[in-house]
Coordinates of C-alpha atoms in Angstrom, one line a residue:
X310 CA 5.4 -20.0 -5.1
X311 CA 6.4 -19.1 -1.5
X312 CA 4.2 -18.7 1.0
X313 CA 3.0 -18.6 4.7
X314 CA 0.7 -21.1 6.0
X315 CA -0.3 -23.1 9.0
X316 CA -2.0 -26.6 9.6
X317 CA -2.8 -25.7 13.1
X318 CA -3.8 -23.0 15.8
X319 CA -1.6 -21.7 18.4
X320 CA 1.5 -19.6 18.9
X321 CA 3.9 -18.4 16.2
X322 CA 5.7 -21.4 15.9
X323 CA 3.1 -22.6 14.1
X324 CA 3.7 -20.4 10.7
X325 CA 5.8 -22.0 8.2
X326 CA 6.9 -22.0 4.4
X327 CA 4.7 -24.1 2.5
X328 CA 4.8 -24.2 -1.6
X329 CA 1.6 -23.2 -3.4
X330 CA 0.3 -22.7 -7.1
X331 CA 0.4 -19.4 -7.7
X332 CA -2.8 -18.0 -8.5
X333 CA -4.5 -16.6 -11.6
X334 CA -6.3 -13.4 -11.4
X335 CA -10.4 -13.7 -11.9
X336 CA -13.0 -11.4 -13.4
X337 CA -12.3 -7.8 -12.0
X338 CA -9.6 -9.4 -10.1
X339 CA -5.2 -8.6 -10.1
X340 CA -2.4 -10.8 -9.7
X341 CA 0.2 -9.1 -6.9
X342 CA 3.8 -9.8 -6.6
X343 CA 4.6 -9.1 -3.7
X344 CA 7.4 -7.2 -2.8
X345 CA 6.0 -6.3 1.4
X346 CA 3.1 -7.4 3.7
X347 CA 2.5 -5.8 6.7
X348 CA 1.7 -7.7 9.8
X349 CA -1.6 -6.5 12.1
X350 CA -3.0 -8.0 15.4
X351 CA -5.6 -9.4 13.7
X352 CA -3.1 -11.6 11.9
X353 CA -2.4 -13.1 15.2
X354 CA -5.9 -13.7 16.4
X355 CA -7.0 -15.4 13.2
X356 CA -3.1 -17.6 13.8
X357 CA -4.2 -18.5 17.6
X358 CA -7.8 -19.7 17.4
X359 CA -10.4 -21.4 15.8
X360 CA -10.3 -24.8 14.1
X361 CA -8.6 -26.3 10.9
X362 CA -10.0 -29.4 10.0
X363 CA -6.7 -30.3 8.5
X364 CA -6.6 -27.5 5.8
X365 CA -3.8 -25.3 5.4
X366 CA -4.7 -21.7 5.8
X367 CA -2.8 -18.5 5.2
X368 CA -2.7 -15.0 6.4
X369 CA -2.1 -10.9 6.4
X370 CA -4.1 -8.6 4.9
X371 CA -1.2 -5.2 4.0
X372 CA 0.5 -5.8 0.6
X373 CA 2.7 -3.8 -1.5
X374 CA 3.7 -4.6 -4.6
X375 CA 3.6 -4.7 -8.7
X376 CA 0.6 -6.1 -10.5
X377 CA 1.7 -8.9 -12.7
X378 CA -1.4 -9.8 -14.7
X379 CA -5.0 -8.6 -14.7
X380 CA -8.2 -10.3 -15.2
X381 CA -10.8 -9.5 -17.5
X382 CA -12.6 -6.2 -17.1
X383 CA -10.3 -4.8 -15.1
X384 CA -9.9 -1.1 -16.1
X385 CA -8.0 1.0 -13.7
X386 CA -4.6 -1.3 -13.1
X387 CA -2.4 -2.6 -15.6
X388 CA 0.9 -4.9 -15.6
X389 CA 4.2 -2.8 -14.1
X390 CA 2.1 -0.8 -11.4
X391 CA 2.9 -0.2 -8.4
X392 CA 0.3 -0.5 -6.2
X393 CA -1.0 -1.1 -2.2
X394 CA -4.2 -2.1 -0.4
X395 CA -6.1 -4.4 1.9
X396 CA -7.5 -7.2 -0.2
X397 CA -10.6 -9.0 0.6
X398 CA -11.2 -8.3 4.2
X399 CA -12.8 -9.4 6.3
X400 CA -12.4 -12.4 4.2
X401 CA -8.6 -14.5 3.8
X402 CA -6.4 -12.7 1.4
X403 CA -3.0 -14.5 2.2
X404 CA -0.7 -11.8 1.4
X405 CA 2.2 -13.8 3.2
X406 CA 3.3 -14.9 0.0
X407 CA 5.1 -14.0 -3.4
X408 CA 1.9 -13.3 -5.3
X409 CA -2.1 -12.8 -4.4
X410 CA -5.1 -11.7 -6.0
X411 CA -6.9 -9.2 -5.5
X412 CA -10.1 -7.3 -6.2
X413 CA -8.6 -4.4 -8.3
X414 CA -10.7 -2.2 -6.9
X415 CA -9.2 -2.9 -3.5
X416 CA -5.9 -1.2 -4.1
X417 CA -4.4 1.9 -5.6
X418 CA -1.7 3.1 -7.1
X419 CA 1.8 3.7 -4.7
X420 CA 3.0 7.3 -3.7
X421 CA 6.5 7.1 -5.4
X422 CA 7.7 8.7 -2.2
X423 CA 6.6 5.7 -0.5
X424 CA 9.1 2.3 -0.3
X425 CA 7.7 -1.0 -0.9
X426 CA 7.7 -1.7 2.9
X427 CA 6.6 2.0 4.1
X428 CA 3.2 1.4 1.6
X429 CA 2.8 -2.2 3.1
X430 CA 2.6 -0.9 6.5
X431 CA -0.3 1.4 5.9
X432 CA -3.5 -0.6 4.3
X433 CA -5.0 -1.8 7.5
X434 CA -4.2 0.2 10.1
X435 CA -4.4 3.5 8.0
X436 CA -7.9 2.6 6.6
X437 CA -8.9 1.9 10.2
X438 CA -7.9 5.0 11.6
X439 CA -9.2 6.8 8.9
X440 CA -12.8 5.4 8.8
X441 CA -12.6 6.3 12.7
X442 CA -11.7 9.7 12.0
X443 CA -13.6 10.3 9.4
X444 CA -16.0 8.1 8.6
X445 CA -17.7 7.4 12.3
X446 CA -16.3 10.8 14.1
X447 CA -16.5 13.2 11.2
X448 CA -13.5 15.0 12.9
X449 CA -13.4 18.5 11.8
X450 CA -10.6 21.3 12.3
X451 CA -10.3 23.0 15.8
X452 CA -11.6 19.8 17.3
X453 CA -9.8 17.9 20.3
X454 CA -9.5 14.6 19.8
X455 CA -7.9 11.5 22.7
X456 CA -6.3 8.5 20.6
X457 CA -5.1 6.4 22.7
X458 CA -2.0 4.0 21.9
X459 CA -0.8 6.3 20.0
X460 CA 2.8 5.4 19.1
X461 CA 0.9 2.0 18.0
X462 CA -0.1 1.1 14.7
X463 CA -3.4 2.7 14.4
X464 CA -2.6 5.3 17.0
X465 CA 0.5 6.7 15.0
X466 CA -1.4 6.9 11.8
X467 CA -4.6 8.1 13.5
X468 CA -2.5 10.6 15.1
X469 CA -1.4 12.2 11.8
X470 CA -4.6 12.1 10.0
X471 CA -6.1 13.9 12.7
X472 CA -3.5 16.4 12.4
X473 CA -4.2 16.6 8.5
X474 CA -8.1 16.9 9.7
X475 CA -7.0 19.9 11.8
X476 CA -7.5 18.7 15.1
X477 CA -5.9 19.2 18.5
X478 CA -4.5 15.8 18.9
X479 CA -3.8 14.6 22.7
X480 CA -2.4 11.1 22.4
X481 CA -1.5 8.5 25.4
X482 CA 2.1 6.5 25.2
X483 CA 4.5 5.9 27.5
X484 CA 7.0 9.0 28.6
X485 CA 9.7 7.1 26.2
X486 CA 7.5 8.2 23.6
X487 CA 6.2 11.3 23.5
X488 CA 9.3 12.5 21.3
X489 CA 7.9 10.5 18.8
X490 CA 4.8 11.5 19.1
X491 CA 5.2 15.4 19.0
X492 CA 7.1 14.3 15.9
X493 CA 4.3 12.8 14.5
X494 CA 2.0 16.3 15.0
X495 CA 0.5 15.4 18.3
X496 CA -0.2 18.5 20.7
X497 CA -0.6 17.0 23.9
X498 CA 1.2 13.6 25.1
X499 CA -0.2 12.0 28.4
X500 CA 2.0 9.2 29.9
X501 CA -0.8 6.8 30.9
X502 CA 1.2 4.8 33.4
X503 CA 1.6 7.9 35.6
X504 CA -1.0 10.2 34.6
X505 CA -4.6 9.7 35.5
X506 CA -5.7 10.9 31.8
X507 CA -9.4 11.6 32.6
X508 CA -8.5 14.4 35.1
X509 CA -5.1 15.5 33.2
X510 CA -6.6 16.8 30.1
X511 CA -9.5 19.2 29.1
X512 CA -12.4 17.6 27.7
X513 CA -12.6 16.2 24.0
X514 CA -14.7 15.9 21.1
X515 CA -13.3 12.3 20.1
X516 CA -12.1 9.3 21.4
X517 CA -10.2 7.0 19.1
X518 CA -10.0 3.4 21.6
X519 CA -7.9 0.9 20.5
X520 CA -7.0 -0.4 24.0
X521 CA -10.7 -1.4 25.4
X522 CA -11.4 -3.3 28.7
X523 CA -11.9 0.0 31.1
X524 CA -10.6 2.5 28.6
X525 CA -13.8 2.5 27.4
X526 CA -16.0 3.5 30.1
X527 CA -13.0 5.7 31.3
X528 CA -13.3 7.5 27.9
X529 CA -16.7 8.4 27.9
X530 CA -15.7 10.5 30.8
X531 CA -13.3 12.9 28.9
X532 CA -15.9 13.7 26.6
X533 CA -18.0 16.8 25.9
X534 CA -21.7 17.1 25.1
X535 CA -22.2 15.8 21.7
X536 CA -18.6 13.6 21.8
X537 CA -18.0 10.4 19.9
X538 CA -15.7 7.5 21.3
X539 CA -14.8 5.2 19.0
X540 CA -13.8 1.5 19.8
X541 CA -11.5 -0.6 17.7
X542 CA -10.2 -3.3 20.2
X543 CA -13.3 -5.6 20.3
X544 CA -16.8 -6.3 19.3
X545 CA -17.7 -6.5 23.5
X546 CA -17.2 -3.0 23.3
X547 CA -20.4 -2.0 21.6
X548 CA -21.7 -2.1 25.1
X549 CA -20.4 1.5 25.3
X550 CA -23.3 2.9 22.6
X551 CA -25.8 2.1 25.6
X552 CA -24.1 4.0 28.1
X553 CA -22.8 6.6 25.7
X554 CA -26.7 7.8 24.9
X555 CA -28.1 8.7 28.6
X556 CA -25.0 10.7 28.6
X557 CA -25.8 12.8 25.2
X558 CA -22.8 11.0 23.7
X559 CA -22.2 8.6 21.0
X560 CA -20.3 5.7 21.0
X561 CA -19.6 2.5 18.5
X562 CA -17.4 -0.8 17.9
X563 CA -16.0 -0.3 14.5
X564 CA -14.6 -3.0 12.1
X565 CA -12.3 -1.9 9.4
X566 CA -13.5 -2.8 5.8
X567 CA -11.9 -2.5 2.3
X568 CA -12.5 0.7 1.2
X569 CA -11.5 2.1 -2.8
X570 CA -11.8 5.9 -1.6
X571 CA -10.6 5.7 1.7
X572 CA -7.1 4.2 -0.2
X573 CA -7.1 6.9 -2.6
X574 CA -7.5 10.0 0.7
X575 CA -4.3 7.2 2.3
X576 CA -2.6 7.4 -0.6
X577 CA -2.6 11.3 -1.2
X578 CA -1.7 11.9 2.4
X579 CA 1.2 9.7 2.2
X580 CA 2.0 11.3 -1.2
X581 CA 2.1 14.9 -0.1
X582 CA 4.2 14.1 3.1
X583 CA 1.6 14.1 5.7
X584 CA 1.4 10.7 6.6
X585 CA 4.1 8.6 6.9
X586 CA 4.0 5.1 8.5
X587 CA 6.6 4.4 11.1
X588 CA 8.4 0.5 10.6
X589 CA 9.5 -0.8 14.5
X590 CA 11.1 -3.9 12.3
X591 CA 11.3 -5.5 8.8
X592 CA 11.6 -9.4 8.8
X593 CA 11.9 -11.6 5.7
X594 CA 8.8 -13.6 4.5
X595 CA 10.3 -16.9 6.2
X596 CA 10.7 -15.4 9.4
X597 CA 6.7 -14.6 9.7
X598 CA 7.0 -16.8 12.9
X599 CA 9.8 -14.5 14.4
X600 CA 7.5 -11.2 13.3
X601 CA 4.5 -12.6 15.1
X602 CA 6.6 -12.8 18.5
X603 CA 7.7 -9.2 18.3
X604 CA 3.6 -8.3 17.5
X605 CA 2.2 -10.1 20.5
X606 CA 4.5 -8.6 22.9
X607 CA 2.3 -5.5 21.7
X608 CA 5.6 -3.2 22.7
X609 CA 6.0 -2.0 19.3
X610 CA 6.7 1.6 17.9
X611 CA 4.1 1.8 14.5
X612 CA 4.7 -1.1 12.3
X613 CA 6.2 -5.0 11.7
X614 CA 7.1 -5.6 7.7
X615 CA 7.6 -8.4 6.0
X616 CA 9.9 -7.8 3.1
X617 CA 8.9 -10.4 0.4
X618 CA 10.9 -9.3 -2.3
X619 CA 13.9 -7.2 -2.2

Protein backbone atom coordinates (compact mmCIF):
# COMPACT_ATOMS: atom_id res chain seq x y z
CA UNK A 1 0.00 0.00 0.00
CA UNK A 2 0.59 3.78 -0.25
CA UNK A 3 1.96 5.56 2.25
CA UNK A 4 3.80 8.60 3.81
CA UNK A 5 7.12 8.24 5.26
CA UNK A 6 10.37 9.93 5.89
CA UNK A 7 14.12 8.61 6.36
CA UNK A 8 15.12 11.88 7.82
CA UNK A 9 14.23 15.17 9.94
CA UNK A 10 13.72 18.41 8.58
CA UNK A 11 11.33 20.47 6.42
CA UNK A 12 8.52 19.12 4.31
CA UNK A 13 10.52 18.14 1.57
CA UNK A 14 11.36 15.43 3.41
CA UNK A 15 7.82 13.37 3.19
CA UNK A 16 7.54 11.08 0.45
CA UNK A 17 5.57 7.91 -0.99
CA UNK A 18 7.08 4.93 0.14
CA UNK A 19 5.34 1.24 -0.43
CA UNK A 20 4.51 -0.71 2.74
CA UNK A 21 2.67 -4.05 3.70
CA UNK A 22 -0.39 -3.30 4.65
CA UNK A 23 -1.20 -4.24 8.01
CA UNK A 24 -3.37 -6.82 9.77
CA UNK A 25 -5.62 -5.88 12.49
CA UNK A 26 -4.45 -7.43 16.21
CA UNK A 27 -6.46 -8.53 19.25
CA UNK A 28 -9.12 -5.65 19.95
CA UNK A 29 -7.62 -3.96 17.06
CA UNK A 30 -9.43 -2.58 13.18
CA UNK A 31 -8.03 -2.41 9.93
CA UNK A 32 -8.86 1.36 8.32
CA UNK A 33 -9.05 2.23 4.76
CA UNK A 34 -8.53 5.33 4.57
CA UNK A 35 -10.49 7.50 2.63
CA UNK A 36 -9.02 11.22 4.68
CA UNK A 37 -6.24 12.15 7.32
CA UNK A 38 -6.15 15.27 8.70
CA UNK A 39 -2.97 17.13 9.19
CA UNK A 40 -2.12 18.87 12.86
CA UNK A 41 0.96 20.81 14.03
CA UNK A 42 2.01 18.13 15.90
CA UNK A 43 2.58 16.30 12.60
CA UNK A 44 5.12 18.82 11.83
CA UNK A 45 7.02 18.84 15.00
CA UNK A 46 7.31 15.01 15.13
CA UNK A 47 8.57 15.64 10.80
CA UNK A 48 11.27 18.34 12.00
CA UNK A 49 13.09 16.87 14.96
CA UNK A 50 14.49 14.15 16.68
CA UNK A 51 16.70 11.35 15.27
CA UNK A 52 16.08 8.34 12.81
CA UNK A 53 18.68 5.95 13.02
CA UNK A 54 17.97 5.10 9.50
CA UNK A 55 14.26 3.80 9.98
CA UNK A 56 11.59 5.00 8.02
CA UNK A 57 8.84 6.49 10.11
CA UNK A 58 5.41 7.68 9.34
CA UNK A 59 2.84 10.17 10.50
CA UNK A 60 -0.81 11.96 11.28
CA UNK A 61 -2.96 10.97 13.82
CA UNK A 62 -6.96 12.26 12.10
CA UNK A 63 -8.43 9.42 9.92
CA UNK A 64 -11.62 8.87 8.31
CA UNK A 65 -12.57 6.07 6.80
CA UNK A 66 -14.30 2.27 6.35
CA UNK A 67 -13.17 -0.55 8.59
CA UNK A 68 -11.95 -3.35 6.37
CA UNK A 69 -11.38 -6.24 8.74
CA UNK A 70 -11.49 -6.59 12.49
CA UNK A 71 -9.42 -8.51 14.84
CA UNK A 72 -10.47 -10.82 17.31
CA UNK A 73 -12.70 -9.60 20.21
CA UNK A 74 -13.60 -6.70 18.70
CA UNK A 75 -17.35 -6.06 19.47
CA UNK A 76 -18.48 -2.65 18.57
CA UNK A 77 -17.08 -2.22 14.73
CA UNK A 78 -17.64 -4.41 11.96
CA UNK A 79 -16.55 -4.49 8.15
CA UNK A 80 -18.47 -1.60 5.89
CA UNK A 81 -18.48 1.09 8.75
CA UNK A 82 -17.80 4.22 8.55
CA UNK A 83 -16.01 5.40 11.15
CA UNK A 84 -13.33 8.41 12.57
CA UNK A 85 -10.89 8.88 15.46
CA UNK A 86 -7.38 9.55 16.73
CA UNK A 87 -5.61 6.19 16.89
CA UNK A 88 -2.92 5.51 19.27
CA UNK A 89 -1.77 8.86 20.44
CA UNK A 90 0.51 9.86 21.82
CA UNK A 91 2.06 6.95 20.21
CA UNK A 92 2.81 6.62 15.97
CA UNK A 93 -0.39 5.76 14.18
CA UNK A 94 0.65 6.59 10.51
CA UNK A 95 -2.64 7.45 9.20
CA UNK A 96 -0.85 8.98 5.97
CA UNK A 97 -1.59 5.94 4.27
CA UNK A 98 -4.34 3.79 2.49
CA UNK A 99 -4.90 1.56 5.52
CA UNK A 100 -4.00 1.60 9.54
CA UNK A 101 -4.89 -0.09 12.53
CA UNK A 102 -6.34 0.88 15.12
CA UNK A 103 -7.47 0.23 18.67
CA UNK A 104 -11.29 -0.12 17.91
CA UNK A 105 -12.06 1.43 20.83
CA UNK A 106 -10.32 4.52 19.52
CA UNK A 107 -12.84 5.46 16.94
CA UNK A 108 -16.57 5.77 16.45
CA UNK A 109 -18.92 5.56 14.04
CA UNK A 110 -19.27 8.70 11.25
CA UNK A 111 -22.21 11.33 11.44
CA UNK A 112 -23.64 10.58 7.89
CA UNK A 113 -23.91 14.32 7.62
CA UNK A 114 -20.32 14.36 7.92
CA UNK A 115 -17.91 13.84 4.43
CA UNK A 116 -15.00 11.73 4.64
CA UNK A 117 -12.69 14.81 4.76
CA UNK A 118 -15.08 17.03 7.20
CA UNK A 119 -14.82 13.76 9.82
CA UNK A 120 -10.98 13.58 9.22
CA UNK A 121 -10.52 17.08 10.26
CA UNK A 122 -12.04 16.72 13.60
CA UNK A 123 -10.24 13.73 15.81
CA UNK A 124 -7.45 15.79 17.12
CA UNK A 125 -8.10 19.08 17.31
CA UNK A 126 -11.85 18.46 18.43
CA UNK A 127 -10.81 16.03 21.19
CA UNK A 128 -8.41 18.66 22.28
CA UNK A 129 -10.67 21.43 22.58
CA UNK A 130 -13.08 19.38 24.05
CA UNK A 131 -11.05 17.89 26.96
CA UNK A 132 -10.11 21.73 27.52
CA UNK A 133 -13.60 22.71 27.70
CA UNK A 134 -14.72 20.18 29.42
CA UNK A 135 -12.69 17.97 30.87
CA UNK A 136 -9.96 20.65 32.61
CA UNK A 137 -12.42 23.82 32.60
CA UNK A 138 -15.69 22.22 33.23
CA UNK A 139 -17.31 25.15 31.25
CA UNK A 140 -20.79 25.50 32.22
CA UNK A 141 -23.71 27.74 30.55
CA UNK A 142 -23.62 31.61 31.21
CA UNK A 143 -19.86 31.35 31.55
CA UNK A 144 -17.39 33.70 29.48
CA UNK A 145 -14.86 32.04 28.07
CA UNK A 146 -11.26 33.78 25.88
CA UNK A 147 -10.06 31.17 23.20
CA UNK A 148 -7.57 32.50 21.53
CA UNK A 149 -6.70 31.60 17.79
CA UNK A 150 -9.76 31.06 17.25
CA UNK A 151 -10.30 30.80 13.43
CA UNK A 152 -7.43 28.00 14.04
CA UNK A 153 -7.90 24.49 14.29
CA UNK A 154 -8.55 24.02 17.82
CA UNK A 155 -9.84 27.58 18.27
CA UNK A 156 -12.66 27.12 15.63
CA UNK A 157 -13.88 23.88 17.08
CA UNK A 158 -13.32 25.14 20.70
CA UNK A 159 -15.24 28.03 19.68
CA UNK A 160 -18.41 26.02 18.85
CA UNK A 161 -18.26 23.57 21.61
CA UNK A 162 -18.27 26.33 23.90
CA UNK A 163 -21.22 27.70 22.24
CA UNK A 164 -22.94 24.09 22.60
CA UNK A 165 -21.72 24.30 26.44
CA UNK A 166 -23.56 27.65 26.67
CA UNK A 167 -21.01 29.96 27.11
CA UNK A 168 -20.26 33.62 26.13
CA UNK A 169 -17.58 32.92 23.68
CA UNK A 170 -14.96 35.96 23.01
CA UNK A 171 -12.48 34.66 20.56
CA UNK A 172 -9.11 36.60 19.21
CA UNK A 173 -8.41 36.51 15.12
CA UNK A 174 -7.41 38.82 12.88
CA UNK A 175 -10.17 41.66 11.73
CA UNK A 176 -10.36 39.45 8.33
CA UNK A 177 -11.85 37.01 10.42
CA UNK A 178 -14.23 37.80 12.71
CA UNK A 179 -17.04 37.08 9.95
CA UNK A 180 -16.10 33.76 10.36
CA UNK A 181 -16.05 33.60 13.58
CA UNK A 182 -19.51 35.16 14.52
CA UNK A 183 -20.45 32.43 11.96
CA UNK A 184 -19.10 29.91 13.98
CA UNK A 185 -21.35 31.27 17.36
CA UNK A 186 -18.69 33.40 18.82
CA UNK A 187 -20.12 36.61 20.74
CA UNK A 188 -17.27 38.73 20.99
CA UNK A 189 -14.28 38.90 18.33
CA UNK A 190 -11.11 40.89 19.48
CA UNK A 191 -8.55 41.70 16.68
CA UNK A 192 -5.35 40.98 18.55
CA UNK A 193 -3.07 42.85 16.28
CA UNK A 194 -4.78 46.07 17.20
CA UNK A 195 -6.55 45.53 20.26
CA UNK A 196 -4.84 45.28 23.60
CA UNK A 197 -7.26 42.14 24.62
CA UNK A 198 -6.57 42.23 28.36
CA UNK A 199 -8.04 45.80 28.76
CA UNK A 200 -10.65 45.37 25.73
CA UNK A 201 -12.86 42.80 27.28
CA UNK A 202 -14.58 42.16 30.58
CA UNK A 203 -13.13 39.51 32.70
CA UNK A 204 -13.57 35.65 32.03
CA UNK A 205 -14.05 32.52 33.56
CA UNK A 206 -11.75 30.51 30.90
CA UNK A 207 -8.94 30.80 29.01
CA UNK A 208 -8.44 28.32 26.23
CA UNK A 209 -4.31 29.19 25.06
CA UNK A 210 -3.17 27.66 22.16
CA UNK A 211 -0.69 30.46 21.23
CA UNK A 212 1.74 30.45 24.50
CA UNK A 213 5.00 32.44 24.97
CA UNK A 214 3.37 35.77 26.78
CA UNK A 215 -0.22 34.90 26.09
CA UNK A 216 0.03 33.02 28.96
CA UNK A 217 0.95 35.30 31.68
CA UNK A 218 -1.16 37.89 29.69
CA UNK A 219 -4.11 35.58 30.15
CA UNK A 220 -4.08 35.07 33.70
CA UNK A 221 -4.84 38.76 33.81
CA UNK A 222 -8.34 38.52 32.10
CA UNK A 223 -9.39 36.25 34.52
CA UNK A 224 -11.80 36.30 37.47
CA UNK A 225 -11.55 34.83 40.89
CA UNK A 226 -11.79 31.19 40.64
CA UNK A 227 -10.80 31.30 36.50
CA UNK A 228 -9.01 28.47 34.68
CA UNK A 229 -6.51 29.07 31.73
CA UNK A 230 -5.78 26.40 29.85
CA UNK A 231 -2.52 25.87 27.79
CA UNK A 232 -2.25 23.73 24.75
CA UNK A 233 0.90 25.19 22.94
CA UNK A 234 3.68 23.61 25.06
CA UNK A 235 4.72 21.65 28.02
CA UNK A 236 6.96 25.11 29.23
CA UNK A 237 3.83 26.41 29.91
CA UNK A 238 2.96 24.57 33.01
CA UNK A 239 4.89 27.27 34.59
CA UNK A 240 1.63 29.16 34.57
CA UNK A 241 -0.03 26.62 37.52
CA UNK A 242 2.55 28.42 39.95
CA UNK A 243 1.63 31.73 39.21
CA UNK A 244 -2.00 30.94 38.58
CA UNK A 245 -2.46 29.76 42.55
CA UNK A 246 -1.21 33.10 44.57
CA UNK A 247 -3.68 34.64 42.30
CA UNK A 248 -6.85 32.23 43.34
CA UNK A 249 -6.68 30.94 39.80
CA UNK A 250 -6.02 27.71 38.16
CA UNK A 251 -3.93 26.98 35.44
CA UNK A 252 -2.49 23.70 33.44
CA UNK A 253 -0.50 22.45 30.28
CA UNK A 254 -2.84 19.96 28.71
CA UNK A 255 -1.85 17.05 26.27
CA UNK A 256 -4.70 15.66 24.13
CA UNK A 257 -5.13 11.87 24.61
CA UNK A 258 -7.38 9.22 22.77
CA UNK A 259 -10.45 9.38 24.36
CA UNK A 260 -13.70 6.60 23.38
CA UNK A 261 -16.39 9.11 25.14
CA UNK A 262 -15.00 12.24 24.19
CA UNK A 263 -15.45 10.78 20.29
CA UNK A 264 -18.83 9.67 20.89
CA UNK A 265 -19.92 13.73 22.60
CA UNK A 266 -17.64 14.88 18.93
CA UNK A 267 -19.48 12.78 17.04
CA UNK A 268 -23.14 13.80 18.27
CA UNK A 269 -22.24 17.42 18.02
CA UNK A 270 -21.21 17.10 14.51
CA UNK A 271 -24.29 14.94 13.99
CA UNK A 272 -26.86 17.31 15.15
CA UNK A 273 -25.35 20.36 13.25
CA UNK A 274 -23.46 21.99 15.97
CA UNK A 275 -20.09 21.42 15.17
CA UNK A 276 -18.81 21.53 11.98
CA UNK A 277 -15.11 21.54 11.10
CA UNK A 278 -14.01 24.25 8.67
CA UNK A 279 -11.35 22.69 5.72
CA UNK A 280 -8.69 25.85 4.65
CA UNK A 281 -7.44 23.07 1.90
CA UNK A 282 -7.68 19.43 0.74
CA UNK A 283 -4.40 17.95 -0.74
CA UNK A 284 -4.00 14.43 -2.17
CA UNK A 285 -2.06 11.80 -0.05
CA UNK A 286 1.16 12.43 -2.33
CA UNK A 287 1.21 15.89 -1.88
CA UNK A 288 1.63 15.53 2.16
CA UNK A 289 4.88 17.55 1.57
CA UNK A 290 2.92 20.49 -0.15
CA UNK A 291 0.20 20.27 2.90
CA UNK A 292 2.91 20.54 5.53
CA UNK A 293 4.09 24.05 3.80
CA UNK A 294 0.62 25.51 3.96
CA UNK A 295 0.52 24.19 8.01
CA UNK A 296 3.80 25.80 9.01
CA UNK A 297 2.97 29.08 7.67
CA UNK A 298 0.31 28.72 10.57
CA UNK A 299 -2.06 31.28 8.40
CA UNK A 300 -4.69 28.77 8.02
CA UNK A 301 -8.55 29.10 8.43
CA UNK A 302 -9.60 25.59 10.54
CA UNK A 303 -8.21 22.63 8.81
CA UNK A 304 -5.53 20.96 6.00
CA UNK A 305 -7.02 17.40 4.62
CA UNK A 306 -5.58 14.92 2.97
CA UNK A 307 -7.90 13.11 0.67
CA UNK A 308 -6.68 9.44 0.49
CA UNK A 309 -9.32 7.90 -1.27
CA UNK A 310 -11.83 9.65 -3.40
Amino acid sequence: MRAIGQDEFGGPAVLKVVEVERPEPGPAEVLVRVHAAGVNPTDSWHRASGGLAGAVIRLGWDVSGVVEAVGLGVTTLAPGDEVFGMPRHPLPAGTYAEYVTSPARHLVRKPARLTHVEAAALPLAALTAWQALVDVADVRPGQRVLIHAAAGGVGHLAVQIAKARGAYVIGTARSAKHDFLRGLGADEPVDYTRTDFETAIEPVDVVIDAIGGAYGPRSLRTLRPGGVLVALASPAEAYLADEARPLGLRAAFMAVEADHAGMREIAALAGKGLLRPEIDTVFPLEHAAKAHELADGRRTTGKIVLSVTD
